Short mmCIF file of C-alpha atoms in Angstrom, two decimals:
data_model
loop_
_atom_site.label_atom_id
_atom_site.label_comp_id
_atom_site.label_asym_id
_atom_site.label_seq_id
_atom_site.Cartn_x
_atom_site.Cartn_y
_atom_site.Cartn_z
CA UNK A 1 26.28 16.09 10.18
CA UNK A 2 28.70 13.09 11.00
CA UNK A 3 31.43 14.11 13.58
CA UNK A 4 35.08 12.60 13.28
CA UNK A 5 37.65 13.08 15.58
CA UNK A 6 40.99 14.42 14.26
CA UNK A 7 44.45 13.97 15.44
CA UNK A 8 45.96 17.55 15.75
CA UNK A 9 48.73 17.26 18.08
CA UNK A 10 51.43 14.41 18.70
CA UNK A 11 53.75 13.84 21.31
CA UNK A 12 56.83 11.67 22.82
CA UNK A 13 59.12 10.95 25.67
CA UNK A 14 61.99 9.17 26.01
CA UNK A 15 64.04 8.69 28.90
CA UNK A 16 67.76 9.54 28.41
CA UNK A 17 69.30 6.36 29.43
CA UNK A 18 69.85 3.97 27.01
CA UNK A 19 70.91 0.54 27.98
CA UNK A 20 72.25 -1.66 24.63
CA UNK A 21 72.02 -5.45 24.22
CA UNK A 22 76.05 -5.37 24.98
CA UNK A 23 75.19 -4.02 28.35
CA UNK A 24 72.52 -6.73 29.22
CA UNK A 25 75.41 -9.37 28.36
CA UNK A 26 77.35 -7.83 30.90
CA UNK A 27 75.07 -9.15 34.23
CA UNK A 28 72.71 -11.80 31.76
CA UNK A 29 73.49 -15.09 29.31
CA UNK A 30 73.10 -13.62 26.47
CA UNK A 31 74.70 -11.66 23.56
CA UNK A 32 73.85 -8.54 20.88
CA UNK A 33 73.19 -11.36 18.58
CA UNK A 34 71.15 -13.53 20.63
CA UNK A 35 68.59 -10.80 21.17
CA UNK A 36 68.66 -9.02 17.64
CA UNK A 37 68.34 -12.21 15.52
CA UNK A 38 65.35 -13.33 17.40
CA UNK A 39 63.39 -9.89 18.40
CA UNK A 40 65.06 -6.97 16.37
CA UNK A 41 65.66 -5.22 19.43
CA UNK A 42 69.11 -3.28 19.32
CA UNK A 43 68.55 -1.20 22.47
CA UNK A 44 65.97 0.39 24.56
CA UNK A 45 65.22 2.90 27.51
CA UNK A 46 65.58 2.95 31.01
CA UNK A 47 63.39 6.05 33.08
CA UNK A 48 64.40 7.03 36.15
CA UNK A 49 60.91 8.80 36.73
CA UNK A 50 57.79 7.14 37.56
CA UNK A 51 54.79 6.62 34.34
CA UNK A 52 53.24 9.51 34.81
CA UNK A 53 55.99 12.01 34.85
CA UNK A 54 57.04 10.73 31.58
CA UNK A 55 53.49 10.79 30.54
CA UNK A 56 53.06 14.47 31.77
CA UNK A 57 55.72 15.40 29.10
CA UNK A 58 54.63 13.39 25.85
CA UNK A 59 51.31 15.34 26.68
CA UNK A 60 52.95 18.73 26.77
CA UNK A 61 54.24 18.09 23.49
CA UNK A 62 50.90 16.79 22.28
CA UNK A 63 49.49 19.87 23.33
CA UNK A 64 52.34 22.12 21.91
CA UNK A 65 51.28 20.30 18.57
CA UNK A 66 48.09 21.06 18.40
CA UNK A 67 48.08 24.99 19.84
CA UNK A 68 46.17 24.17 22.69
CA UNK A 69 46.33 24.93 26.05
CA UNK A 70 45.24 22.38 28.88
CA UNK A 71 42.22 23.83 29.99
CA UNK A 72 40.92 23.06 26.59
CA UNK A 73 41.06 19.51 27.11
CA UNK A 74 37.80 18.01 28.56
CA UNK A 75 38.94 14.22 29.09
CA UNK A 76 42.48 12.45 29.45
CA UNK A 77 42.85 8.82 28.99
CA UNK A 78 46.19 7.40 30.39
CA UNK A 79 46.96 3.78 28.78
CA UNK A 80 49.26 2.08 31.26
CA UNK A 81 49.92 -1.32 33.00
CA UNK A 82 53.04 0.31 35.53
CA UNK A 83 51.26 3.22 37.25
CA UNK A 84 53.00 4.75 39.52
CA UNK A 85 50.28 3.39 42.35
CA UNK A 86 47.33 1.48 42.05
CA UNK A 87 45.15 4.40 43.93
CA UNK A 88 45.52 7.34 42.65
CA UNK A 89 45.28 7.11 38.92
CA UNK A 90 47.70 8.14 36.73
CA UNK A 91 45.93 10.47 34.70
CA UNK A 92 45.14 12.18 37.66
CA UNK A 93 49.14 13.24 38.18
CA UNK A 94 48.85 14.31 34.47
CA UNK A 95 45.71 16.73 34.81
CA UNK A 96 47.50 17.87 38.23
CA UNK A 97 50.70 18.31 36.31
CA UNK A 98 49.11 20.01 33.12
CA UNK A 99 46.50 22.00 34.83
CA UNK A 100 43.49 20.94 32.98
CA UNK A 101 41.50 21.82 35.40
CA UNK A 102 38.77 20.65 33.12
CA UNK A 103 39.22 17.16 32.29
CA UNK A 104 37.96 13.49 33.04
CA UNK A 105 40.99 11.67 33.85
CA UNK A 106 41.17 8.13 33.85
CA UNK A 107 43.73 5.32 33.40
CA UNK A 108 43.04 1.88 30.49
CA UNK A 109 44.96 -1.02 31.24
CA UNK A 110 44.59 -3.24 28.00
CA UNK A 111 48.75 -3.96 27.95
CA UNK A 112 49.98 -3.39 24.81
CA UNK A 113 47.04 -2.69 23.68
CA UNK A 114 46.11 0.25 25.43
CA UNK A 115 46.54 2.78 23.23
CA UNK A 116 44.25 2.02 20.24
CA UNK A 117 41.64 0.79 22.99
CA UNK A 118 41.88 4.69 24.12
CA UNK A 119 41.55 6.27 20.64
CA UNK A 120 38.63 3.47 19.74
CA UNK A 121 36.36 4.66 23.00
CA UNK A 122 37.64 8.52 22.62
CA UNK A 123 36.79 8.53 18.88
CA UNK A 124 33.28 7.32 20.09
CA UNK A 125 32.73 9.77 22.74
CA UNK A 126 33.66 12.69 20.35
CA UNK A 127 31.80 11.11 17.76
CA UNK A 128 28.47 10.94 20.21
CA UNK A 129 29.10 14.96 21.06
CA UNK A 130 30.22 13.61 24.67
CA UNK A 131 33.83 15.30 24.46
CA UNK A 132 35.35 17.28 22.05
CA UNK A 133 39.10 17.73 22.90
CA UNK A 134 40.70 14.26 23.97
CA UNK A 135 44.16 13.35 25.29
CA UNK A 136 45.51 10.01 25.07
CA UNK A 137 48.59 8.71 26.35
CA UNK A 138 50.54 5.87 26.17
CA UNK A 139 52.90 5.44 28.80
CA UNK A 140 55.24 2.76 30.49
CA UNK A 141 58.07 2.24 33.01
CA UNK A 142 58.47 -1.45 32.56
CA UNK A 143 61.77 -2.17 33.61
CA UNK A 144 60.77 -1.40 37.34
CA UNK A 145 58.83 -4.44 37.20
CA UNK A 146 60.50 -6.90 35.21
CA UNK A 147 62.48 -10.18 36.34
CA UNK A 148 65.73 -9.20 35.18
CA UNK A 149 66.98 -12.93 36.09
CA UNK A 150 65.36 -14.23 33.15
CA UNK A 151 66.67 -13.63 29.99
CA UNK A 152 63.65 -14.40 27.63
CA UNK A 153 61.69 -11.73 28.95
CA UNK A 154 64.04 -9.20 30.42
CA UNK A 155 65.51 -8.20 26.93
CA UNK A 156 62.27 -6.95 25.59
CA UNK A 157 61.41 -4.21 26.97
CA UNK A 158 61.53 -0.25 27.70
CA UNK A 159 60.49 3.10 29.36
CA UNK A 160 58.72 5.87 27.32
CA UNK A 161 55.21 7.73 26.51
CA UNK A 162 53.26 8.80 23.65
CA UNK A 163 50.34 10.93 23.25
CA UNK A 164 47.80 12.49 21.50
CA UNK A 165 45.24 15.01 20.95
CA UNK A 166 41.89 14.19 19.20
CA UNK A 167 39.34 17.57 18.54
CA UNK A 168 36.20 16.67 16.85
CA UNK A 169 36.16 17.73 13.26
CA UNK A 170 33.51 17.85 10.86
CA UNK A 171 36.13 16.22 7.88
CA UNK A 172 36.46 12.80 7.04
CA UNK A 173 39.71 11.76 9.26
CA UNK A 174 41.59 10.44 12.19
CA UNK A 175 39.89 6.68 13.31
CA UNK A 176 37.76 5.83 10.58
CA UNK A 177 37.50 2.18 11.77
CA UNK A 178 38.22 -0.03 14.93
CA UNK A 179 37.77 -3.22 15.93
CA UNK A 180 38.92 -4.53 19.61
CA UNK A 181 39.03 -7.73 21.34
CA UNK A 182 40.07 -10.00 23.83
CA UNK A 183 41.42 -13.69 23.78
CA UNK A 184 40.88 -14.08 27.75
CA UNK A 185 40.93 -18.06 27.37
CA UNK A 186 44.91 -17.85 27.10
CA UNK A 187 45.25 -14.65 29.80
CA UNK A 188 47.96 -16.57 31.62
CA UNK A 189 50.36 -17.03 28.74
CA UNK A 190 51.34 -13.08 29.56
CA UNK A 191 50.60 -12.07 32.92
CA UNK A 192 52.56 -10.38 36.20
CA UNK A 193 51.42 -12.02 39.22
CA UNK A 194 51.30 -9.05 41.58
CA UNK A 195 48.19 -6.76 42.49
CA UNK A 196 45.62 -7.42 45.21
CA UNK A 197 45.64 -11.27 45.05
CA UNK A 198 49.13 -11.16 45.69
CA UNK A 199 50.11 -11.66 49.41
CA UNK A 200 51.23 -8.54 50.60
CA UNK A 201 53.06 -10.36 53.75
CA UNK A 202 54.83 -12.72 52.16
CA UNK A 203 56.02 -10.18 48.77
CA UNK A 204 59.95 -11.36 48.73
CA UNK A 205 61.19 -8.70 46.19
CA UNK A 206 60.05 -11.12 43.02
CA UNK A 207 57.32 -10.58 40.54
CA UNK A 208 56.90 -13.17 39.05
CA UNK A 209 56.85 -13.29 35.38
CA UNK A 210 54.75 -15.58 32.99
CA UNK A 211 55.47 -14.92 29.42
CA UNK A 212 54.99 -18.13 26.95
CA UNK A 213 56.88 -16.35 23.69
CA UNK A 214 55.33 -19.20 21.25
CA UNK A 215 52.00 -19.07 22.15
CA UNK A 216 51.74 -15.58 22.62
CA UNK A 217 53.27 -14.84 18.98
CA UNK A 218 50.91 -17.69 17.44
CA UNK A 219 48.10 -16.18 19.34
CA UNK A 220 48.93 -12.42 18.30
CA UNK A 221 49.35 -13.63 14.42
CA UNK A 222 45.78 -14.91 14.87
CA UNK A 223 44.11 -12.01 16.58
CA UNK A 224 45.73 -9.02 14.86
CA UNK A 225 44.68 -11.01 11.82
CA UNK A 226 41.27 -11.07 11.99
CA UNK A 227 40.94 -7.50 13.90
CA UNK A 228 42.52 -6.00 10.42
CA UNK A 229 40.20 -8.41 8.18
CA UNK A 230 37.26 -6.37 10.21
CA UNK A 231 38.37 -3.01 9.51
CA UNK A 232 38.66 -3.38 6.25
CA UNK A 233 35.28 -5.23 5.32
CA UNK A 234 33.71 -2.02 7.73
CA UNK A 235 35.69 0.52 5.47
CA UNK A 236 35.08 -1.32 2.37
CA UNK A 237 39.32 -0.17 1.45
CA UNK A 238 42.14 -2.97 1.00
CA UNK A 239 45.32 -3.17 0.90
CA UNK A 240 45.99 -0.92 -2.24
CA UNK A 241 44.23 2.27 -0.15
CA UNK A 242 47.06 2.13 2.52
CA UNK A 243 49.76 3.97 2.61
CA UNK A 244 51.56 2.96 5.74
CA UNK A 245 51.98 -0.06 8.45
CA UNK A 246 52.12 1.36 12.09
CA UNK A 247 52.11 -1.86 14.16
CA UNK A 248 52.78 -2.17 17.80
CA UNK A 249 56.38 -2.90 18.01
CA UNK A 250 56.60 -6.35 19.87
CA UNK A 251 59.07 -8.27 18.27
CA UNK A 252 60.26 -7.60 14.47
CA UNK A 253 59.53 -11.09 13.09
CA UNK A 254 55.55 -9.99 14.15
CA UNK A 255 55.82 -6.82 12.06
CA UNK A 256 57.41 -8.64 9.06
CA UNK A 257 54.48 -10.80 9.21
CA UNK A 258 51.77 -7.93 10.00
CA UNK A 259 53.41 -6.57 6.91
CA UNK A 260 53.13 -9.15 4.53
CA UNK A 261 49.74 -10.21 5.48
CA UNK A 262 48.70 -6.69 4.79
CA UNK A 263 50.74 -6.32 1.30
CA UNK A 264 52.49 -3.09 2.79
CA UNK A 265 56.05 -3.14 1.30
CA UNK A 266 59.06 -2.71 4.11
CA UNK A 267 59.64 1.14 3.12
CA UNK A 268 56.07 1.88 3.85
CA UNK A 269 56.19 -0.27 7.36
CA UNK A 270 57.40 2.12 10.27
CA UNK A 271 59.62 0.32 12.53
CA UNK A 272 61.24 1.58 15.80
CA UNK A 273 61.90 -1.76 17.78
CA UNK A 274 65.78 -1.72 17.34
CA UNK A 275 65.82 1.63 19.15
CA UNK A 276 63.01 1.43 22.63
CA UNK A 277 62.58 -2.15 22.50
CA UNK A 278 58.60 -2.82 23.19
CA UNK A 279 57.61 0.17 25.52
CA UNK A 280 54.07 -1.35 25.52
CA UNK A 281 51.30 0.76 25.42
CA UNK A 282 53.56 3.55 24.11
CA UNK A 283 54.64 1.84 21.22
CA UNK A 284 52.12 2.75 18.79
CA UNK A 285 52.06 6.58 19.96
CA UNK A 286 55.55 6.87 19.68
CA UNK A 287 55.53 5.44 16.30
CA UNK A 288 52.98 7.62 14.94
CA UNK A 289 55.25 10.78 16.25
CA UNK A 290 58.38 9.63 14.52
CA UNK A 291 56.53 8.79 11.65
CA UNK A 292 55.15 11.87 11.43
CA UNK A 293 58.82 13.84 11.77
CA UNK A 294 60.11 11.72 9.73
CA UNK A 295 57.97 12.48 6.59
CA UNK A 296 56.30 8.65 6.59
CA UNK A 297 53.08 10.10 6.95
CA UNK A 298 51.94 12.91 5.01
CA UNK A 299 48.86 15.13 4.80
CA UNK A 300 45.28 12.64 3.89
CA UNK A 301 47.58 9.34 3.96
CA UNK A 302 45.39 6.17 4.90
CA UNK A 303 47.09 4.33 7.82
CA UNK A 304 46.55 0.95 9.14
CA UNK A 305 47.59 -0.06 12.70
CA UNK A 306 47.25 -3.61 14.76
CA UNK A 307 47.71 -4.40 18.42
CA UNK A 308 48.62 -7.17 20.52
CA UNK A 309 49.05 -7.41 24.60
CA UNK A 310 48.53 -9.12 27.61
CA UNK A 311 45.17 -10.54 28.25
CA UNK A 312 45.38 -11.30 25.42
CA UNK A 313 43.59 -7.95 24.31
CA UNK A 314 44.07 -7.40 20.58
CA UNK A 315 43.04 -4.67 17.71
CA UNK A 316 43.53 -2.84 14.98
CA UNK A 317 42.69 0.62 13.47
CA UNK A 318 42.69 2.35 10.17
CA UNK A 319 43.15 6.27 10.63
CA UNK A 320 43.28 8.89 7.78
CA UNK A 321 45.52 11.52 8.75
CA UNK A 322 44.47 15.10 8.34
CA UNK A 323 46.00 18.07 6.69
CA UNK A 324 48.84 19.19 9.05
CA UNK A 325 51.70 17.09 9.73
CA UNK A 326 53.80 19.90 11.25
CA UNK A 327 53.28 21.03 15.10
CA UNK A 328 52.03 24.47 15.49
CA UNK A 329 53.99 25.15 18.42
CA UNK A 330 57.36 22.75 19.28
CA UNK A 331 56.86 19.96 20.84
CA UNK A 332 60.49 18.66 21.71
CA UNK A 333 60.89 19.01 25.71
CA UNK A 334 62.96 15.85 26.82
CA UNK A 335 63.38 14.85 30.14
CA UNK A 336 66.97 15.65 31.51
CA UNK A 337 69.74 13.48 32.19
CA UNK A 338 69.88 12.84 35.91
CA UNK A 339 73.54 11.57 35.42
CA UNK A 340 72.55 7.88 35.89
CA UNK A 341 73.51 5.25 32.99
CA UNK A 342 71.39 2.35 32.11
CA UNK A 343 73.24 0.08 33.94
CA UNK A 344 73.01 2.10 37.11
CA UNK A 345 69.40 2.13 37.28
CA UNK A 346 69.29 -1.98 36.62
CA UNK A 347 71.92 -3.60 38.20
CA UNK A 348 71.05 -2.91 42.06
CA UNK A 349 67.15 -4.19 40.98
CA UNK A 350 68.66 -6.95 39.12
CA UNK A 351 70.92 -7.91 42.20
CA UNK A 352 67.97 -7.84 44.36
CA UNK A 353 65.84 -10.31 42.33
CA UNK A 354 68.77 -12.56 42.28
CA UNK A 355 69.46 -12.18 45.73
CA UNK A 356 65.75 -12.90 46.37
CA UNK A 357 65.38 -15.96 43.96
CA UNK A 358 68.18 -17.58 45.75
CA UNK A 359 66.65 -16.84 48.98
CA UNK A 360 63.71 -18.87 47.67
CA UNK A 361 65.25 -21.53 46.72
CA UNK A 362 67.14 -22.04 49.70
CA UNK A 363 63.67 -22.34 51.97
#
C-alpha cells in the first residue's frame, strides 16, 4: 500500500509593522515607483521578534488547522537562513514553545528555497513509514540582517513564517513530485558574508551583502525551468492538469515568467509580493495559506510550485491538495502590536550601518 503525505493544517504569521516603499524613500534614493516597476513589491514586514517566535505562531495555526495537538507531531523541520543563534537551533525554541515533547527538531537552510526542500525530505520520510505527523516551517527575520545602505537589495525584503502539517495518508495527495537542486558554481552571486569565517574581532556592525540581481534572475529562469520540466516528465501531467501557480515570490517579473513558461493564466497565478515583499523561505508557505482562504485552491486541485535562493539552491513541486480546505479549529493568532512602526525598528539599524560604512572608509 503506497503512503502519501497529506497537507491537513496551514498556517501564517505576519508581523504587524508594515513599512511601505514611501517610507524607504524617506532615509534611501529611491521612490514607490522605482521599486514597484522593477520588483512588484508595494510593501512588506518588519518583526520585532526573533525567527522563531514568529515561527512558534504560524505553527500554532498549522496545528489549529489540522485538529492536532503538539504531542502528535513526531518531527519539526524549521526552514530558515536568520535564526535567532547559530547554536541552538531554531526548531528547538519551537518544540520548547509548542510542547511537542515528541518531536525531531531540526533547522534547513536552503535560502529561499527552504521550504519545498523541507516538504521534499518530509514527504520521503512519511512516505518510508519513518514519521507520520510532520511540521514544516518557513520562517524569516531578514531585515535584522540586511545592508540597509544599499538600495538594490534593501527594498526586497520582509519578516514572516509559514507552516505546515503533513500526516501520512493512504490517498493519492499532497507532494506527488519533487525535484531539488543546487547551482553551487555561482554561490557567490547571493551570499551574506558573516558566520564562522567571519572575523569575530574585527565585526564593525556591517554584513556585507553580495547580491548580483542579473545573474541571479538569469540563473533562477534557468533552474526553476528545468526543476518544473522534471516534475512533470515524473508525473507524466502538463500544463492543462494544473490548476494553480504558487511560485516563491522573489520579484514579480520572475513570476510573470514562471507563469508563462508554465501556460498558467494570471487569475490562476497566486501572487503576494506587493504585500511582504520576499520573506524568503516563508514565501511559498504563506502563499499556500492565503491561497487557501482565499478560495484559489479548492478541494483535489493540482498545484505546481518552483523555488529559487541563495546557493543557488533551486526546485519545484507539484502537490494535489486534499479534500478539506477549511481549518478544523481557527488558526488566526497574530502577533501583537508592540507599538513600534516600521520605521522605528529600521532607522537606528540603518543609522548604524551608515555610521559604520563611513567609519570604513575613513581607515
Amino acid at each position: 500500500m503506497k503512503i502519501y503525505a497529506e497537507i491537513t493544517g496551514w498556517g501564517k504569521c505576519l508581523p504587524p509593522a508594515i513599512m511601505t516603499n514611501d517610507d524607504l524613500a524617506t532615509f534611501l534614493d529611491t521612490s514607490d515607483e522605482w521599486i514597484r516597476t522593477r520588483t512588484g513589491i508595494e510593501e512588506r514586514r518588519v518583526s520585532y521578534v526573533g525567527t522563531s517566535k514568529l515561527a512558534t505562531v504560524a505553527a500554532r495555526n498549522a496545528l489549529a488547522a489540522a485538529g492536532l495537538d503538539a504531542n502528535d507531531l513526531d518531527l519539526i523541520i524549521v526552514g530558515t537562513c536568520t535564526p535567532d543563534e547559530i547554536i541552538p537551533n531554531v526548531a528547538s525554541a519551537v518544540q520548547r514553545d509548542l510542547g511537542a515533547k515528541y518531536a525531531a527538531a531540526f533547522d534547513l537552510n536552503a535560502a529561499c528555497s527552504s521550504f519545498l526542500y523541507g516538504m521534499h525530505y518530509a514527504t520521503q520520510a512519511i512516505r518510508t513509514g519513518a514519521h507520520k505527523k510532520v511540521l514544516i516551517i518557513g520562517a524569516e527575520r531578514l531585515t535584522r540582517i540586511l545592508d540597509w545602505t544599499k538600495r538594490e537589495s534593501a527594498v526586497l525584503f520582509g519578516d514572516g513564517a509559514g507552516a505546515m502539517v503533513l500526516e501520512a495518508t493512504t490517498e493519492e495527495c499532497g507532494l506527488l513530485a519533487s525535484h531539488v537542486t543546487c547551482d553551487a558554481d555561482a554561490r557567490d552571486v547571493l551570499a551574506l558574508e558573516f558566520g564562522m569565517s567571519f572575523d569575530r574581532f574585527g565585526f564593525d556592525g556591517i554584513m556585507p551583502f553580495n547580491f548580483v540581481g542579473q545573474e541571479i534572475f538569469k540563473r533562477a529562469v534557468k533552474g526553476m525551468n528545468m526543476a518544473v520540466e522534471k516534475v512533470f516528465a515524473e508525473t507524466g501531467l502538463t500544463t492543462d492538469d494544473i490548476d494553480s501557480l504558487i511560485p516563491h515570490q522573489a520579484n514579480k517579473r520572475l513570476i510573470d515568467y514562471l507563469a508563462k513558461m508554465c501556460h498558467v493564466p494570471e487569475e490562476k497565478t497566486v501572487i503576494n509580493i506587493q504585500k511582504y515583499g520576499n520573506t524568503s523561505s516563508a514565501t511559498l508557505p504563506i502563499a499556500f495559506c492565503e491561497a487557501v482562504e482565499q478560495g484559489i485552491v479548492k478541494p483535489g486541485d493540482t498545484i505546481v510550485s518552483a523555488v529559487f535562493g541563495g546557493g543557488l539552491t533551486c526546485g519545484a513541486g507539484i502537490i494535489k491538495w486534499g479534500q478539506r480546505v477549511t481549518p478544523i479549529r481557527d488558526n488566526n493568532e497574530t502577533l501583537p502590536s508592540n507599538g513600534q512602526t516600521a520605521l522605528d525598528l529600521i532607522l537606528p539599524v540603518y543609522e548604524g550601518t551608515r555610521k559604520a560604512w563611513e567609519k570604513r572608509e575613513h581607515e
